mmCIF file of C-alpha atoms in Angstrom:
data_model
loop_
_atom_site.group_PDB
_atom_site.id
_atom_site.type_symbol
_atom_site.label_atom_id
_atom_site.label_comp_id
_atom_site.label_asym_id
_atom_site.label_seq_id
_atom_site.Cartn_x
_atom_site.Cartn_y
_atom_site.Cartn_z
ATOM 1 C CA UNK A 1 130.641 92.254 64.767
ATOM 2 C CA UNK A 2 128.013 90.782 62.458
ATOM 3 C CA UNK A 3 125.323 88.606 64.037
ATOM 4 C CA UNK A 4 125.950 85.057 62.719
ATOM 5 C CA UNK A 5 122.338 83.978 63.272
ATOM 6 C CA UNK A 6 119.987 83.614 60.300
ATOM 7 C CA UNK A 7 117.865 86.740 59.679
ATOM 8 C CA UNK A 8 114.634 85.134 60.890
ATOM 9 C CA UNK A 9 116.230 84.243 64.264
ATOM 10 C CA UNK A 10 117.430 87.815 64.714
ATOM 11 C CA UNK A 11 113.850 88.973 64.165
ATOM 12 C CA UNK A 12 112.576 86.387 66.666
ATOM 13 C CA UNK A 13 115.117 87.512 69.261
ATOM 14 C CA UNK A 14 114.207 91.173 68.842
ATOM 15 C CA UNK A 15 110.454 90.578 69.181
ATOM 16 C CA UNK A 16 111.047 88.336 72.209
ATOM 17 C CA UNK A 17 113.101 91.150 73.740
ATOM 18 C CA UNK A 18 110.219 93.579 73.231
ATOM 19 C CA UNK A 19 107.888 91.146 74.974
ATOM 20 C CA UNK A 20 110.310 90.563 77.849
ATOM 21 C CA UNK A 21 110.824 94.286 78.428
ATOM 22 C CA UNK A 22 107.087 95.000 78.372
ATOM 23 C CA UNK A 23 107.151 96.953 75.133
ATOM 24 C CA UNK A 24 104.717 94.355 73.843
ATOM 25 C CA UNK A 25 102.181 93.125 76.403
ATOM 26 C CA UNK A 26 99.871 90.091 76.319
ATOM 27 C CA UNK A 27 97.135 90.734 73.772
ATOM 28 C CA UNK A 28 99.103 93.405 71.887
ATOM 29 C CA UNK A 29 99.365 92.942 68.110
ATOM 30 C CA UNK A 30 102.801 91.877 66.922
ATOM 31 C CA UNK A 31 104.364 93.204 63.713
ATOM 32 C CA UNK A 32 102.651 91.837 60.630
ATOM 33 C CA UNK A 33 104.490 90.070 57.830
ATOM 34 C CA UNK A 34 104.587 93.288 55.797
ATOM 35 C CA UNK A 35 105.745 95.318 58.817
ATOM 36 C CA UNK A 36 108.591 92.869 59.409
ATOM 37 C CA UNK A 37 109.568 92.999 55.748
ATOM 38 C CA UNK A 38 109.702 96.783 55.911
ATOM 39 C CA UNK A 39 111.465 97.125 59.277
ATOM 40 C CA UNK A 40 114.110 94.454 58.794
ATOM 41 C CA UNK A 41 114.390 94.581 54.989
ATOM 42 C CA UNK A 42 113.745 90.870 54.519
ATOM 43 C CA UNK A 43 111.741 88.830 52.076
ATOM 44 C CA UNK A 44 108.206 87.638 52.816
ATOM 45 C CA UNK A 45 109.409 84.060 53.341
ATOM 46 C CA UNK A 46 111.821 85.211 56.086
ATOM 47 C CA UNK A 47 109.145 87.288 57.831
ATOM 48 C CA UNK A 48 106.695 84.391 57.690
ATOM 49 C CA UNK A 49 109.317 82.017 59.091
ATOM 50 C CA UNK A 50 110.013 84.372 62.014
ATOM 51 C CA UNK A 51 106.334 84.598 62.942
ATOM 52 C CA UNK A 52 105.972 80.832 62.676
ATOM 53 C CA UNK A 53 108.928 80.344 65.041
ATOM 54 C CA UNK A 54 107.428 82.770 67.578
ATOM 55 C CA UNK A 55 104.098 80.970 67.420
ATOM 56 C CA UNK A 56 105.730 77.574 67.839
ATOM 57 C CA UNK A 57 107.612 78.875 70.901
ATOM 58 C CA UNK A 58 104.329 80.022 72.444
ATOM 59 C CA UNK A 59 105.293 83.696 72.432
ATOM 60 C CA UNK A 60 102.456 84.704 70.098
ATOM 61 C CA UNK A 61 99.098 83.328 69.049
ATOM 62 C CA UNK A 62 96.619 83.960 66.250
ATOM 63 C CA UNK A 63 93.235 85.619 66.795
ATOM 64 C CA UNK A 64 90.342 85.885 64.382
ATOM 65 C CA UNK A 65 89.956 89.664 64.496
ATOM 66 C CA UNK A 66 93.377 91.122 65.213
ATOM 67 C CA UNK A 67 95.735 88.539 63.793
ATOM 68 C CA UNK A 68 98.938 87.609 65.641
ATOM 69 C CA UNK A 69 99.101 88.920 69.224
ATOM 70 C CA UNK A 70 101.359 88.363 72.216
ATOM 71 C CA UNK A 71 100.206 85.192 73.963
ATOM 72 C CA UNK A 72 98.936 85.194 77.571
ATOM 73 C CA UNK A 73 101.670 84.431 80.071
ATOM 74 C CA UNK A 74 100.587 81.282 81.832
ATOM 75 C CA UNK A 75 102.916 78.820 83.454
ATOM 76 C CA UNK A 76 101.518 75.305 83.018
ATOM 77 C CA UNK A 77 101.483 73.115 86.087
ATOM 78 C CA UNK A 78 103.201 70.397 84.080
ATOM 79 C CA UNK A 79 105.305 70.854 80.978
ATOM 80 C CA UNK A 80 107.220 68.075 79.278
ATOM 81 C CA UNK A 81 110.807 69.206 79.062
ATOM 82 C CA UNK A 82 109.815 72.593 80.478
ATOM 83 C CA UNK A 83 109.245 74.188 83.870
ATOM 84 C CA UNK A 84 106.816 73.403 86.667
ATOM 85 C CA UNK A 85 105.085 76.182 88.572
ATOM 86 C CA UNK A 86 106.162 74.793 91.955
ATOM 87 C CA UNK A 87 109.796 74.743 90.878
ATOM 88 C CA UNK A 88 109.681 78.395 89.835
ATOM 89 C CA UNK A 89 107.940 79.443 93.062
ATOM 90 C CA UNK A 90 110.387 77.514 95.234
ATOM 91 C CA UNK A 91 113.329 79.177 93.511
ATOM 92 C CA UNK A 92 111.768 82.618 93.931
ATOM 93 C CA UNK A 93 111.057 82.010 97.624
ATOM 94 C CA UNK A 94 114.621 80.848 98.226
ATOM 95 C CA UNK A 95 115.947 84.068 96.694
ATOM 96 C CA UNK A 96 113.585 86.229 98.777
ATOM 97 C CA UNK A 97 114.318 84.284 101.981
ATOM 98 C CA UNK A 98 118.083 84.507 101.495
ATOM 99 C CA UNK A 99 118.617 87.941 99.952
ATOM 100 C CA UNK A 100 115.354 89.816 100.526
ATOM 101 C CA UNK A 101 112.549 90.891 98.250
ATOM 102 C CA UNK A 102 114.702 93.523 96.548
ATOM 103 C CA UNK A 103 116.881 90.759 95.104
ATOM 104 C CA UNK A 104 113.927 88.969 93.520
ATOM 105 C CA UNK A 105 113.666 89.397 89.771
ATOM 106 C CA UNK A 106 112.763 87.310 86.764
ATOM 107 C CA UNK A 107 116.422 87.339 85.774
ATOM 108 C CA UNK A 108 117.520 86.098 89.219
ATOM 109 C CA UNK A 109 114.969 83.257 89.193
ATOM 110 C CA UNK A 110 115.932 82.259 85.653
ATOM 111 C CA UNK A 111 119.606 82.199 86.633
ATOM 112 C CA UNK A 112 118.859 80.036 89.679
ATOM 113 C CA UNK A 113 116.889 77.611 87.509
ATOM 114 C CA UNK A 114 119.489 77.666 84.759
ATOM 115 C CA UNK A 115 117.057 78.797 82.057
ATOM 116 C CA UNK A 116 116.756 81.827 79.825
ATOM 117 C CA UNK A 117 114.862 84.772 81.294
ATOM 118 C CA UNK A 118 112.527 84.736 78.310
ATOM 119 C CA UNK A 119 111.384 81.256 79.340
ATOM 120 C CA UNK A 120 109.759 82.786 82.435
ATOM 121 C CA UNK A 121 108.422 85.864 80.648
ATOM 122 C CA UNK A 122 106.412 83.656 78.324
ATOM 123 C CA UNK A 123 104.445 82.306 81.273
ATOM 124 C CA UNK A 124 104.432 84.964 84.009
ATOM 125 C CA UNK A 125 103.299 88.571 83.983
ATOM 126 C CA UNK A 126 106.701 89.775 85.155
ATOM 127 C CA UNK A 127 107.694 90.284 88.799
ATOM 128 C CA UNK A 128 104.235 91.350 89.996
ATOM 129 C CA UNK A 129 102.739 87.923 89.348
ATOM 130 C CA UNK A 130 105.818 86.222 90.781
ATOM 131 C CA UNK A 131 105.455 88.038 94.121
ATOM 132 C CA UNK A 132 101.781 87.058 94.274
ATOM 133 C CA UNK A 133 102.721 83.425 93.714
ATOM 134 C CA UNK A 134 105.305 83.370 96.514
ATOM 135 C CA UNK A 135 102.912 85.141 98.904
ATOM 136 C CA UNK A 136 100.275 82.540 98.110
ATOM 137 C CA UNK A 137 102.785 79.719 98.645
ATOM 138 C CA UNK A 138 103.845 81.185 101.992
ATOM 139 C CA UNK A 139 100.271 81.156 103.318
ATOM 140 C CA UNK A 140 99.596 77.783 101.723
ATOM 141 C CA UNK A 141 102.464 76.413 103.829
ATOM 142 C CA UNK A 142 100.595 77.084 107.086
ATOM 143 C CA UNK A 143 99.462 73.900 108.837
ATOM 144 C CA UNK A 144 96.206 74.477 110.698
ATOM 145 C CA UNK A 145 95.496 72.650 113.954
ATOM 146 C CA UNK A 146 92.062 71.788 115.214
ATOM 147 C CA UNK A 147 90.687 75.134 116.429
ATOM 148 C CA UNK A 148 90.649 75.507 120.220
ATOM 149 C CA UNK A 149 87.293 76.253 121.869
ATOM 150 C CA UNK A 150 86.271 79.870 122.245
ATOM 151 C CA UNK A 151 86.700 82.815 119.903
ATOM 152 C CA UNK A 152 89.593 84.324 121.874
ATOM 153 C CA UNK A 153 91.746 81.203 121.870
ATOM 154 C CA UNK A 154 90.937 80.623 118.199
ATOM 155 C CA UNK A 155 91.962 84.162 117.207
ATOM 156 C CA UNK A 156 95.100 83.928 119.341
ATOM 157 C CA UNK A 157 96.214 80.804 117.476
ATOM 158 C CA UNK A 158 95.351 82.441 114.137
ATOM 159 C CA UNK A 159 97.574 85.402 114.995
ATOM 160 C CA UNK A 160 100.394 83.097 116.092
ATOM 161 C CA UNK A 161 100.167 81.125 112.844
ATOM 162 C CA UNK A 162 100.420 84.337 110.832
ATOM 163 C CA UNK A 163 103.298 85.576 113.015
ATOM 164 C CA UNK A 164 105.198 82.312 112.462
ATOM 165 C CA UNK A 165 104.704 82.590 108.683
ATOM 166 C CA UNK A 166 106.226 86.078 108.774
ATOM 167 C CA UNK A 167 109.227 84.758 110.696
ATOM 168 C CA UNK A 168 109.741 82.042 108.075
ATOM 169 C CA UNK A 169 109.457 84.628 105.315
ATOM 170 C CA UNK A 170 110.352 88.134 106.597
ATOM 171 C CA UNK A 171 109.485 89.661 103.194
ATOM 172 C CA UNK A 172 105.875 88.443 103.386
ATOM 173 C CA UNK A 173 104.323 91.348 105.379
ATOM 174 C CA UNK A 174 105.161 93.722 102.529
ATOM 175 C CA UNK A 175 103.028 91.642 100.153
ATOM 176 C CA UNK A 176 99.899 91.508 102.329
ATOM 177 C CA UNK A 177 97.288 94.231 101.893
ATOM 178 C CA UNK A 178 94.257 94.643 104.126
ATOM 179 C CA UNK A 179 92.330 97.172 102.034
ATOM 180 C CA UNK A 180 93.368 95.824 98.606
ATOM 181 C CA UNK A 181 93.666 92.085 99.105
ATOM 182 C CA UNK A 182 94.408 89.677 96.274
ATOM 183 C CA UNK A 183 92.266 86.546 96.052
ATOM 184 C CA UNK A 184 95.086 84.069 96.633
ATOM 185 C CA UNK A 185 94.060 80.515 97.591
ATOM 186 C CA UNK A 186 96.549 80.322 100.464
ATOM 187 C CA UNK A 187 95.478 83.653 101.946
ATOM 188 C CA UNK A 188 91.793 82.794 101.477
ATOM 189 C CA UNK A 189 92.342 79.529 103.358
ATOM 190 C CA UNK A 190 93.864 81.478 106.254
ATOM 191 C CA UNK A 191 90.915 83.883 106.242
ATOM 192 C CA UNK A 192 88.363 81.073 106.251
ATOM 193 C CA UNK A 193 90.079 79.255 109.127
ATOM 194 C CA UNK A 194 90.376 82.459 111.165
ATOM 195 C CA UNK A 195 86.805 83.623 110.566
ATOM 196 C CA UNK A 196 85.468 80.326 111.889
ATOM 197 C CA UNK A 197 86.291 81.764 115.323
ATOM 198 C CA UNK A 198 83.389 84.179 114.890
ATOM 199 C CA UNK A 199 80.766 81.671 113.764
ATOM 200 C CA UNK A 200 77.626 81.590 115.862
ATOM 201 C CA UNK A 201 78.377 84.838 117.709
ATOM 202 C CA UNK A 202 75.640 86.862 116.057
ATOM 203 C CA UNK A 203 78.025 89.381 114.482
ATOM 204 C CA UNK A 204 76.978 91.220 111.339
ATOM 205 C CA UNK A 205 79.178 90.801 108.216
ATOM 206 C CA UNK A 206 80.769 94.230 108.616
ATOM 207 C CA UNK A 207 81.827 93.568 112.189
ATOM 208 C CA UNK A 208 83.199 90.129 111.291
ATOM 209 C CA UNK A 209 85.256 91.661 108.503
ATOM 210 C CA UNK A 210 86.609 94.425 110.736
ATOM 211 C CA UNK A 211 87.544 91.976 113.501
ATOM 212 C CA UNK A 212 89.449 89.888 110.967
ATOM 213 C CA UNK A 213 91.093 92.902 109.338
ATOM 214 C CA UNK A 214 92.126 94.376 112.689
ATOM 215 C CA UNK A 215 93.775 91.127 113.762
ATOM 216 C CA UNK A 216 95.606 90.638 110.450
ATOM 217 C CA UNK A 217 96.696 94.261 110.361
ATOM 218 C CA UNK A 218 98.106 94.153 113.910
ATOM 219 C CA UNK A 219 100.193 91.061 113.183
ATOM 220 C CA UNK A 220 101.340 92.376 109.804
ATOM 221 C CA UNK A 221 102.132 95.822 111.199
ATOM 222 C CA UNK A 222 104.322 94.360 113.920
ATOM 223 C CA UNK A 223 105.941 91.812 111.597
ATOM 224 C CA UNK A 224 106.953 94.462 109.066
ATOM 225 C CA UNK A 225 109.880 95.114 111.446
ATOM 226 C CA UNK A 226 111.192 91.529 111.446
ATOM 227 C CA UNK A 227 113.251 91.943 108.286
ATOM 228 C CA UNK A 228 114.799 95.269 109.271
ATOM 229 C CA UNK A 229 115.492 94.094 112.835
ATOM 230 C CA UNK A 230 117.265 90.970 111.568
ATOM 231 C CA UNK A 231 119.320 93.119 109.210
ATOM 232 C CA UNK A 232 120.213 95.572 111.987
ATOM 233 C CA UNK A 233 121.311 92.762 114.300
ATOM 234 C CA UNK A 234 123.419 91.278 111.509
ATOM 235 C CA UNK A 235 125.037 94.645 110.719
ATOM 236 C CA UNK A 236 125.726 95.688 114.328
ATOM 237 C CA UNK A 237 126.162 92.311 116.013
ATOM 238 C CA UNK A 238 123.868 93.581 118.786
ATOM 239 C CA UNK A 239 120.411 92.520 119.867
ATOM 240 C CA UNK A 240 117.876 95.305 120.436
ATOM 241 C CA UNK A 241 118.517 95.133 124.222
ATOM 242 C CA UNK A 242 122.303 95.315 123.720
ATOM 243 C CA UNK A 243 121.873 98.183 121.280
ATOM 244 C CA UNK A 244 119.834 100.199 123.799
ATOM 245 C CA UNK A 245 122.425 99.587 126.528
ATOM 246 C CA UNK A 246 125.263 100.612 124.205
ATOM 247 C CA UNK A 247 123.579 103.715 122.817
ATOM 248 C CA UNK A 248 122.162 104.973 126.122
ATOM 249 C CA UNK A 249 125.082 104.698 128.553
ATOM 250 C CA UNK A 250 124.257 107.740 130.660
ATOM 251 C CA UNK A 251 122.599 107.539 134.054
ATOM 252 C CA UNK A 252 119.057 108.562 134.910
ATOM 253 C CA UNK A 253 115.803 107.147 136.304
ATOM 254 C CA UNK A 254 114.219 106.631 132.866
ATOM 255 C CA UNK A 255 117.259 104.812 131.485
ATOM 256 C CA UNK A 256 117.459 102.705 134.633
ATOM 257 C CA UNK A 257 113.868 101.603 134.129
ATOM 258 C CA UNK A 258 114.415 100.807 130.442
ATOM 259 C CA UNK A 259 117.522 98.716 131.056
ATOM 260 C CA UNK A 260 116.555 96.921 134.264
ATOM 261 C CA UNK A 261 115.894 93.145 134.086
ATOM 262 C CA UNK A 262 112.483 92.281 132.668
ATOM 263 C CA UNK A 263 111.982 95.722 131.120
ATOM 264 C CA UNK A 264 113.421 94.973 127.687
ATOM 265 C CA UNK A 265 111.270 95.529 124.616
ATOM 266 C CA UNK A 266 111.656 93.351 121.529
ATOM 267 C CA UNK A 267 109.392 92.249 118.705
ATOM 268 C CA UNK A 268 108.351 89.015 120.424
ATOM 269 C CA UNK A 269 107.297 90.744 123.633
ATOM 270 C CA UNK A 270 105.618 93.522 121.652
ATOM 271 C CA UNK A 271 103.650 90.957 119.638
ATOM 272 C CA UNK A 272 102.600 88.912 122.673
ATOM 273 C CA UNK A 273 101.629 91.927 124.791
ATOM 274 C CA UNK A 274 99.859 93.707 121.941
ATOM 275 C CA UNK A 275 97.931 90.597 120.926
ATOM 276 C CA UNK A 276 96.435 90.142 124.394
ATOM 277 C CA UNK A 277 95.472 93.824 124.587
ATOM 278 C CA UNK A 278 93.909 93.559 121.125
ATOM 279 C CA UNK A 279 91.863 90.554 122.238
ATOM 280 C CA UNK A 280 90.833 92.487 125.340
ATOM 281 C CA UNK A 281 89.557 95.267 123.097
ATOM 282 C CA UNK A 282 87.724 92.892 120.760
ATOM 283 C CA UNK A 283 85.913 91.454 123.779
ATOM 284 C CA UNK A 284 84.014 94.751 124.027
ATOM 285 C CA UNK A 285 82.659 94.133 120.516
ATOM 286 C CA UNK A 286 82.283 90.370 120.568
ATOM 287 C CA UNK A 287 79.656 89.437 123.125
ATOM 288 C CA UNK A 288 78.915 85.731 122.770
ATOM 289 C CA UNK A 289 77.117 83.739 125.368
ATOM 290 C CA UNK A 290 80.343 82.143 126.562
ATOM 291 C CA UNK A 291 83.645 84.072 126.485
ATOM 292 C CA UNK A 292 86.212 81.264 126.517
ATOM 293 C CA UNK A 293 89.770 82.319 127.265
#
């Protein structure tokens, strides 16, 4: 079936597709007027009109040395008749919260917002930037109380705040890196609030950084199981304690100890127990004048 659109719109659609699929990246030269004339077999006026339409849509921009290139993908905070960054991030977070990170895509967000996928691709560097934005928003949603006195109490609250954020967004631990962190405002705010616990303790910068990294890594490492545990409970209809009792029905002293009252192991008890033991260990490194508990 013949495409009923005018030739210049067919050219626009094809170049936009190349941009959306990553064939043309921000800063890459786009086909010149002569290249368009040759590839599509159109007149110069049609090629010029196609490039003008792409420029007007914000998909390309002119540079002094190279000519027309793919425009940077920036989502303006406010856009008359367009999209707002917060609206896009909220939609992406709702998808991740409901269906998991695997379900998050530019196409899924565009569908939820009721816009064309290309609308997002003009402003975001594909899914990688989108995941950074939702991770930043998740940490930005933390409400910080007045820090309690003493480094131990302060770090305990910091860990609990991070743990609660992971429960709100079970996909979040997968987006947090300790050794290759991204400078996200929300995550930086969490780091600054947490590191205040170590002020005035005479610790060198390396030790401060390792204390912070160890705490964050413990919470993240435990929380990475929240998503899979919730999925397992949904699939089986059994809590972790019920699952152990159902899968280990035979008798024996070890099984009796595992299944007796008060001996159950779940993520909450693992987090609470591990956090206190971690703080015990940090006390051997942190030696302030007053060890508040």
